[in-house]
Amino acid sequence: MLAKPAKDRFFEDYAAGDVYEFGSIALDEAAIVEFGRRYDPQYLHVDPERAAEGPYGGLIASGWQTTATAMRLFVDNFLPDGASMGSPSVDELRWFVPVRPGDVLRIRVSVRSTRISSSKPDRGIVETQVETLNQRDEVVATMRAVNFMRRRA
Amino acid sequence: MLAKPAKDRFFEDYAAGDVYEFGSIALDEAAIVEFGRRYDPQYLHVDPERAAEGPYGGLIASGWQTTATAMRLFVDNFLPDGASMGSPSVDELRWFVPVRPGDVLRIRVSVRSTRISSSKPDRGIVETQVETLNQRDEVVATMRAVNFMRRRA
């Protein structure tokens, strides 16, 4: 848990080396199929019968649902509220282990670096490694995120 | 347009240097707020009044909604159906231009490389650059995607 509530957080409340865990969100078959139908309608994500015959031996969540779920936990627990200024990029998005119906996801956020923006000194840049884990403590996905945050006045 | 319908596509139907454009999907304010509330509830994405006072001068779509929208166009138009075997990774995800209510998105897919898997010779690996554009032909986001596809028997 971060010390301050989201509305009181600014760039200065994040430090390299900090590690946090937040969760959890459960994904059932209906949620996986619903996301798949809207954003990633491959049979692997929307058709349990065909998926059972496919390379993963059953329905799996879209990788974009895994990242969106991680983002929800990241916003609800880690980011500042008013001081959040968006993100320019994510790097090294990796999906290691399929997410299946009944899985329960949480995230581990490690702050890699923090620095003040040289071009816009009202804000800082926080780089994090975000790992998504399941209920068996397997790391199912990782990404390197960058966030802009306003500095405390 | 790819020559074959999705159900008849295999790894061999993709070649380095191929470039395709597919679209379009429109995002209105209700769709932006709905996605934001579920997956990325920062005020920038869910609160038009507060967002108007924020760094972007108005409501903007979550970057994850932009990528999910691009994925929908990628699945509907580019990927094979039965021969699609998932993805291990995305690299260099970049968000350049905010997506705002009323924007209409399309994608440009450039095949960067294709190769047969050395560890699993039943499949190939297709690497693409996916650019997402708006109705003013601005590139709003890019990513480098990797997809596994079954080889034709």
Short mmCIF file of C-alpha atoms in Angstrom, two decimals:
data_model
loop_
_atom_site.label_atom_id
_atom_site.label_comp_id
_atom_site.label_asym_id
_atom_site.label_seq_id
_atom_site.Cartn_x
_atom_site.Cartn_y
_atom_site.Cartn_z
CA MET A 1 0.00 0.00 0.00
CA LEU A 2 1.24 3.47 -0.79
CA ALA A 3 1.32 5.72 2.25
CA LYS A 4 -0.93 8.45 0.83
CA PRO A 5 -4.41 8.11 -0.70
CA ALA A 6 -4.52 8.55 -4.50
CA LYS A 7 -5.83 12.12 -4.35
CA ASP A 8 -2.80 13.24 -2.29
CA ARG A 9 -0.13 11.46 -4.35
CA PHE A 10 2.36 13.27 -6.57
CA PHE A 11 5.56 12.34 -8.41
CA GLU A 12 7.54 12.67 -5.15
CA ASP A 13 5.61 9.76 -3.60
CA TYR A 14 7.27 7.23 -5.92
CA ALA A 15 10.84 5.97 -5.48
CA ALA A 16 13.05 3.53 -7.37
CA GLY A 17 13.16 0.18 -5.59
CA ASP A 18 9.62 0.37 -4.20
CA VAL A 19 7.69 -2.89 -4.73
CA TYR A 20 3.94 -3.27 -4.19
CA GLU A 21 1.38 -6.03 -4.72
CA PHE A 22 -2.27 -5.33 -5.44
CA GLY A 23 -5.26 -7.50 -6.26
CA SER A 24 -7.34 -9.40 -6.95
CA ILE A 25 -9.64 -9.70 -9.99
CA ALA A 26 -11.20 -13.02 -11.00
CA LEU A 27 -11.95 -13.86 -14.66
CA ASP A 28 -14.67 -16.38 -15.36
CA GLU A 29 -15.65 -17.86 -18.72
CA ALA A 30 -18.41 -15.30 -19.32
CA ALA A 31 -16.01 -12.38 -18.75
CA ILE A 32 -13.39 -13.90 -21.06
CA VAL A 33 -15.91 -14.50 -23.85
CA GLU A 34 -17.46 -11.03 -23.44
CA PHE A 35 -14.10 -9.25 -23.74
CA GLY A 36 -13.13 -11.49 -26.65
CA ARG A 37 -16.34 -10.79 -28.58
CA ARG A 38 -15.76 -7.06 -28.29
CA TYR A 39 -12.04 -6.70 -28.83
CA ASP A 40 -10.33 -9.95 -29.81
CA PRO A 41 -12.81 -12.39 -31.37
CA GLN A 42 -10.38 -15.20 -32.09
CA TYR A 43 -11.85 -18.64 -31.43
CA LEU A 44 -9.28 -19.12 -28.66
CA HIS A 45 -11.09 -16.41 -26.68
CA VAL A 46 -14.75 -16.77 -27.67
CA ASP A 47 -15.51 -20.41 -28.54
CA PRO A 48 -14.93 -22.91 -25.68
CA GLU A 49 -15.62 -25.97 -27.88
CA ARG A 50 -13.23 -25.02 -30.68
CA ALA A 51 -10.67 -23.74 -28.18
CA ALA A 52 -10.66 -27.17 -26.50
CA GLU A 53 -9.33 -28.61 -29.75
CA GLY A 54 -6.81 -25.80 -30.22
CA PRO A 55 -3.18 -25.28 -29.18
CA TYR A 56 -4.04 -24.32 -25.58
CA GLY A 57 -6.50 -27.14 -24.90
CA GLY A 58 -9.27 -24.79 -23.81
CA LEU A 59 -10.54 -21.23 -23.71
CA ILE A 60 -7.93 -18.59 -22.81
CA ALA A 61 -8.30 -14.87 -22.16
CA SER A 62 -7.15 -12.34 -24.73
CA GLY A 63 -3.75 -10.99 -23.78
CA TRP A 64 -5.35 -7.54 -24.01
CA GLN A 65 -7.84 -8.52 -21.33
CA THR A 66 -4.95 -9.54 -19.09
CA THR A 67 -3.28 -6.16 -19.63
CA ALA A 68 -6.55 -4.25 -19.18
CA THR A 69 -7.14 -6.13 -15.93
CA ALA A 70 -3.62 -5.29 -14.76
CA MET A 71 -4.30 -1.65 -15.68
CA ARG A 72 -7.44 -1.62 -13.57
CA LEU A 73 -5.46 -2.81 -10.54
CA PHE A 74 -2.69 -0.29 -11.38
CA VAL A 75 -5.15 2.62 -11.49
CA ASP A 76 -7.15 1.54 -8.44
CA ASN A 77 -4.11 1.05 -6.23
CA PHE A 78 -0.94 2.66 -7.55
CA LEU A 79 -1.38 5.77 -9.71
CA PRO A 80 -2.02 9.22 -8.30
CA ASP A 81 -5.47 10.64 -9.05
CA GLY A 82 -5.27 14.35 -9.96
CA ALA A 83 -1.50 14.18 -10.56
CA SER A 84 -1.68 11.44 -13.21
CA MET A 85 -0.84 12.90 -16.64
CA GLY A 86 -1.03 9.86 -18.90
CA SER A 87 1.53 7.60 -20.51
CA PRO A 88 3.58 7.76 -23.70
CA SER A 89 4.55 4.10 -23.96
CA VAL A 90 4.77 0.52 -22.79
CA ASP A 91 7.66 -1.76 -23.69
CA GLU A 92 8.37 -5.46 -23.51
CA LEU A 93 4.79 -6.64 -23.13
CA ARG A 94 5.09 -10.42 -22.62
CA TRP A 95 2.46 -13.13 -22.16
CA PHE A 96 4.01 -16.21 -20.56
CA VAL A 97 1.18 -18.35 -19.22
CA PRO A 98 -2.39 -18.56 -20.57
CA VAL A 99 -5.12 -17.06 -18.37
CA ARG A 100 -8.05 -19.48 -18.11
CA PRO A 101 -11.59 -19.30 -16.71
CA GLY A 102 -11.48 -19.21 -12.93
CA ASP A 103 -8.06 -17.60 -12.71
CA VAL A 104 -7.60 -14.82 -10.19
CA LEU A 105 -5.11 -12.11 -11.13
CA ARG A 106 -3.07 -9.70 -9.07
CA ILE A 107 -0.17 -7.40 -9.95
CA ARG A 108 3.28 -6.73 -8.55
CA VAL A 109 4.59 -3.25 -9.37
CA SER A 110 8.31 -2.50 -9.07
CA VAL A 111 9.42 1.12 -9.51
CA ARG A 112 12.47 1.01 -11.79
CA SER A 113 13.30 4.71 -12.01
CA THR A 114 11.96 8.19 -11.38
CA ARG A 115 13.20 11.43 -12.93
CA ILE A 116 12.04 14.98 -13.52
CA SER A 117 11.12 15.80 -17.11
CA SER A 118 13.79 17.96 -18.72
CA SER A 119 11.36 19.48 -21.25
CA LYS A 120 8.39 19.99 -18.88
CA PRO A 121 9.68 20.56 -15.32
CA ASP A 122 6.17 20.57 -13.81
CA ARG A 123 6.13 16.78 -14.06
CA GLY A 124 8.15 13.65 -13.44
CA ILE A 125 8.49 10.35 -15.27
CA VAL A 126 8.00 7.09 -13.35
CA GLU A 127 9.08 3.84 -14.98
CA THR A 128 7.69 0.60 -13.55
CA GLN A 129 7.86 -3.12 -14.17
CA VAL A 130 4.36 -4.58 -13.86
CA GLU A 131 4.04 -8.34 -13.34
CA THR A 132 0.63 -10.01 -13.47
CA LEU A 133 0.34 -13.18 -11.38
CA ASN A 134 -2.33 -15.85 -11.05
CA GLN A 135 -3.60 -17.70 -7.97
CA ARG A 136 -0.76 -20.25 -8.36
CA ASP A 137 1.81 -17.41 -8.15
CA GLU A 138 2.75 -17.91 -11.79
CA VAL A 139 3.80 -14.73 -13.61
CA VAL A 140 1.35 -14.76 -16.51
CA ALA A 141 2.40 -11.44 -18.10
CA THR A 142 4.85 -8.57 -17.67
CA MET A 143 5.30 -5.10 -19.09
CA ARG A 144 7.48 -2.05 -18.62
CA ALA A 145 5.29 1.02 -18.17
CA VAL A 146 6.04 4.74 -18.21
CA ASN A 147 3.80 7.30 -16.47
CA PHE A 148 3.84 11.07 -16.30
CA MET A 149 2.97 12.54 -12.88
CA ARG A 150 2.67 16.13 -11.74
CA ARG A 151 5.23 17.31 -9.17
CA ARG A 152 4.01 18.56 -5.80
CA ALA A 153 3.64 22.34 -5.97
CA MET B 1 -7.40 -7.05 -48.36
CA LEU B 2 -5.72 -10.38 -48.02
CA ALA B 3 -6.42 -12.66 -50.96
CA LYS B 4 -7.91 -15.54 -48.95
CA PRO B 5 -10.75 -15.46 -46.41
CA ALA B 6 -9.63 -15.84 -42.79
CA LYS B 7 -10.62 -19.51 -42.56
CA ASP B 8 -8.33 -20.42 -45.45
CA ARG B 9 -5.29 -18.42 -44.31
CA PHE B 10 -2.11 -20.00 -43.00
CA PHE B 11 1.42 -18.79 -42.24
CA GLU B 12 2.30 -19.02 -45.93
CA ASP B 13 -0.23 -16.28 -46.79
CA TYR B 14 1.87 -13.60 -45.07
CA ALA B 15 5.03 -12.08 -46.58
CA ALA B 16 7.52 -9.45 -45.44
CA GLY B 17 6.80 -6.13 -47.12
CA ASP B 18 3.03 -6.61 -47.34
CA VAL B 19 1.11 -3.51 -46.19
CA TYR B 20 -2.64 -3.42 -45.54
CA GLU B 21 -5.10 -0.86 -44.21
CA PHE B 22 -8.29 -1.82 -42.40
CA GLY B 23 -11.04 0.13 -40.68
CA SER B 24 -12.95 1.87 -39.37
CA ILE B 25 -14.20 2.02 -35.74
CA ALA B 26 -15.63 5.23 -34.25
CA LEU B 27 -15.28 6.05 -30.55
CA ASP B 28 -17.84 8.36 -28.99
CA GLU B 29 -17.83 9.79 -25.48
CA ALA B 30 -20.06 7.04 -24.09
CA ALA B 31 -17.74 4.31 -25.41
CA ILE B 32 -14.66 6.06 -24.00
CA VAL B 33 -16.22 6.49 -20.56
CA GLU B 34 -17.53 2.91 -20.52
CA PHE B 35 -14.13 1.41 -21.28
CA GLY B 36 -12.49 3.77 -18.79
CA ARG B 37 -14.86 2.82 -15.99
CA ARG B 38 -14.13 -0.86 -16.48
CA TYR B 39 -10.41 -0.92 -17.12
CA ASP B 40 -8.73 2.47 -16.68
CA PRO B 41 -10.79 4.72 -14.40
CA GLN B 42 -8.48 7.73 -14.44
CA TYR B 43 -10.35 11.03 -14.56
CA LEU B 44 -8.79 11.68 -17.99
CA HIS B 45 -10.93 8.80 -19.34
CA VAL B 46 -14.12 8.90 -17.26
CA ASP B 47 -14.85 12.48 -16.15
CA PRO B 48 -15.38 14.98 -19.01
CA GLU B 49 -15.58 18.00 -16.68
CA ARG B 50 -12.39 17.28 -14.77
CA ALA B 51 -10.64 16.17 -17.97
CA ALA B 52 -11.43 19.56 -19.52
CA GLU B 53 -9.25 21.16 -16.82
CA GLY B 54 -6.49 18.53 -17.18
CA PRO B 55 -3.34 18.29 -19.30
CA TYR B 56 -5.21 17.22 -22.48
CA GLY B 57 -7.98 19.84 -22.31
CA GLY B 58 -10.74 17.25 -22.55
CA LEU B 59 -11.69 13.62 -22.28
CA ILE B 60 -9.31 11.18 -23.97
CA ALA B 61 -9.57 7.43 -24.54
CA SER B 62 -7.48 5.03 -22.46
CA GLY B 63 -4.46 3.93 -24.45
CA TRP B 64 -5.61 0.37 -23.76
CA GLN B 65 -8.89 1.13 -25.53
CA THR B 66 -6.93 2.34 -28.55
CA THR B 67 -4.91 -0.89 -28.60
CA ALA B 68 -8.01 -3.06 -28.03
CA THR B 69 -9.72 -1.26 -30.93
CA ALA B 70 -6.68 -1.86 -33.14
CA MET B 71 -6.75 -5.52 -32.10
CA ARG B 72 -10.38 -5.81 -33.12
CA LEU B 73 -9.53 -4.52 -36.61
CA PHE B 74 -6.45 -6.80 -36.71
CA VAL B 75 -8.53 -9.89 -35.86
CA ASP B 76 -11.45 -9.02 -38.13
CA ASN B 77 -9.29 -8.32 -41.16
CA PHE B 78 -5.76 -9.66 -40.92
CA LEU B 79 -5.26 -12.76 -38.76
CA PRO B 80 -6.04 -16.27 -39.93
CA ASP B 81 -8.96 -17.97 -38.17
CA GLY B 82 -8.21 -21.62 -37.41
CA ALA B 83 -4.47 -21.15 -38.00
CA SER B 84 -4.02 -18.40 -35.41
CA MET B 85 -2.05 -19.73 -32.45
CA GLY B 86 -1.76 -16.70 -30.18
CA SER B 87 0.99 -14.23 -29.42
CA PRO B 88 3.93 -14.18 -27.02
CA SER B 89 4.64 -10.45 -27.03
CA VAL B 90 4.21 -6.89 -28.17
CA ASP B 91 7.06 -4.38 -28.18
CA GLU B 92 7.38 -0.64 -28.52
CA LEU B 93 3.78 0.25 -27.77
CA ARG B 94 3.62 4.03 -28.28
CA TRP B 95 0.77 6.53 -27.89
CA PHE B 96 1.50 9.70 -29.85
CA VAL B 97 -1.76 11.59 -30.22
CA PRO B 98 -4.74 11.55 -27.82
CA VAL B 99 -7.90 9.82 -29.08
CA ARG B 100 -10.92 12.01 -28.39
CA PRO B 101 -14.71 11.52 -28.62
CA GLY B 102 -15.78 11.40 -32.26
CA ASP B 103 -12.47 10.05 -33.55
CA VAL B 104 -12.60 7.28 -36.14
CA LEU B 105 -9.75 4.78 -36.03
CA ARG B 106 -8.26 2.52 -38.65
CA ILE B 107 -5.06 0.47 -38.75
CA ARG B 108 -2.17 0.04 -41.15
CA VAL B 109 -0.42 -3.32 -40.83
CA SER B 110 3.08 -3.78 -42.27
CA VAL B 111 4.55 -7.30 -42.25
CA ARG B 112 8.14 -6.92 -41.01
CA SER B 113 9.27 -10.54 -41.11
CA THR B 114 8.08 -14.12 -41.34
CA ARG B 115 10.00 -17.23 -40.27
CA ILE B 116 9.35 -20.85 -39.40
CA SER B 117 9.65 -21.69 -35.71
CA SER B 118 12.85 -23.64 -35.06
CA SER B 119 11.47 -25.30 -31.91
CA LYS B 120 7.95 -26.06 -33.25
CA PRO B 121 8.11 -26.58 -37.03
CA ASP B 122 4.31 -26.88 -37.38
CA ARG B 123 4.06 -23.09 -37.06
CA GLY B 124 5.54 -19.83 -38.26
CA ILE B 125 6.18 -16.49 -36.59
CA VAL B 126 4.86 -13.32 -38.22
CA GLU B 127 6.13 -9.97 -36.97
CA THR B 128 4.12 -6.86 -37.86
CA GLN B 129 4.18 -3.13 -37.26
CA VAL B 130 0.66 -1.95 -36.47
CA GLU B 131 -0.09 1.75 -36.80
CA THR B 132 -3.42 3.17 -35.62
CA LEU B 133 -4.59 6.28 -37.47
CA ASN B 134 -7.42 8.73 -36.93
CA GLN B 135 -9.71 10.45 -39.43
CA ARG B 136 -7.11 13.21 -39.92
CA ASP B 137 -4.53 10.58 -40.94
CA GLU B 138 -2.54 11.19 -37.77
CA VAL B 139 -0.75 8.13 -36.40
CA VAL B 140 -2.17 7.99 -32.88
CA ALA B 141 -0.41 4.79 -31.75
CA THR B 142 2.00 2.12 -32.94
CA MET B 143 3.13 -1.30 -31.77
CA ARG B 144 5.29 -4.17 -32.94
CA ALA B 145 3.32 -7.41 -32.73
CA VAL B 146 4.31 -11.07 -32.96
CA ASN B 147 1.87 -13.81 -33.96
CA PHE B 148 2.16 -17.57 -34.17
CA MET B 149 0.38 -19.13 -37.18
CA ARG B 150 0.02 -22.76 -38.20
CA ARG B 151 1.73 -23.77 -41.45
CA ARG B 152 -0.37 -25.15 -44.29
CA ALA B 153 -0.37 -28.95 -44.09
#
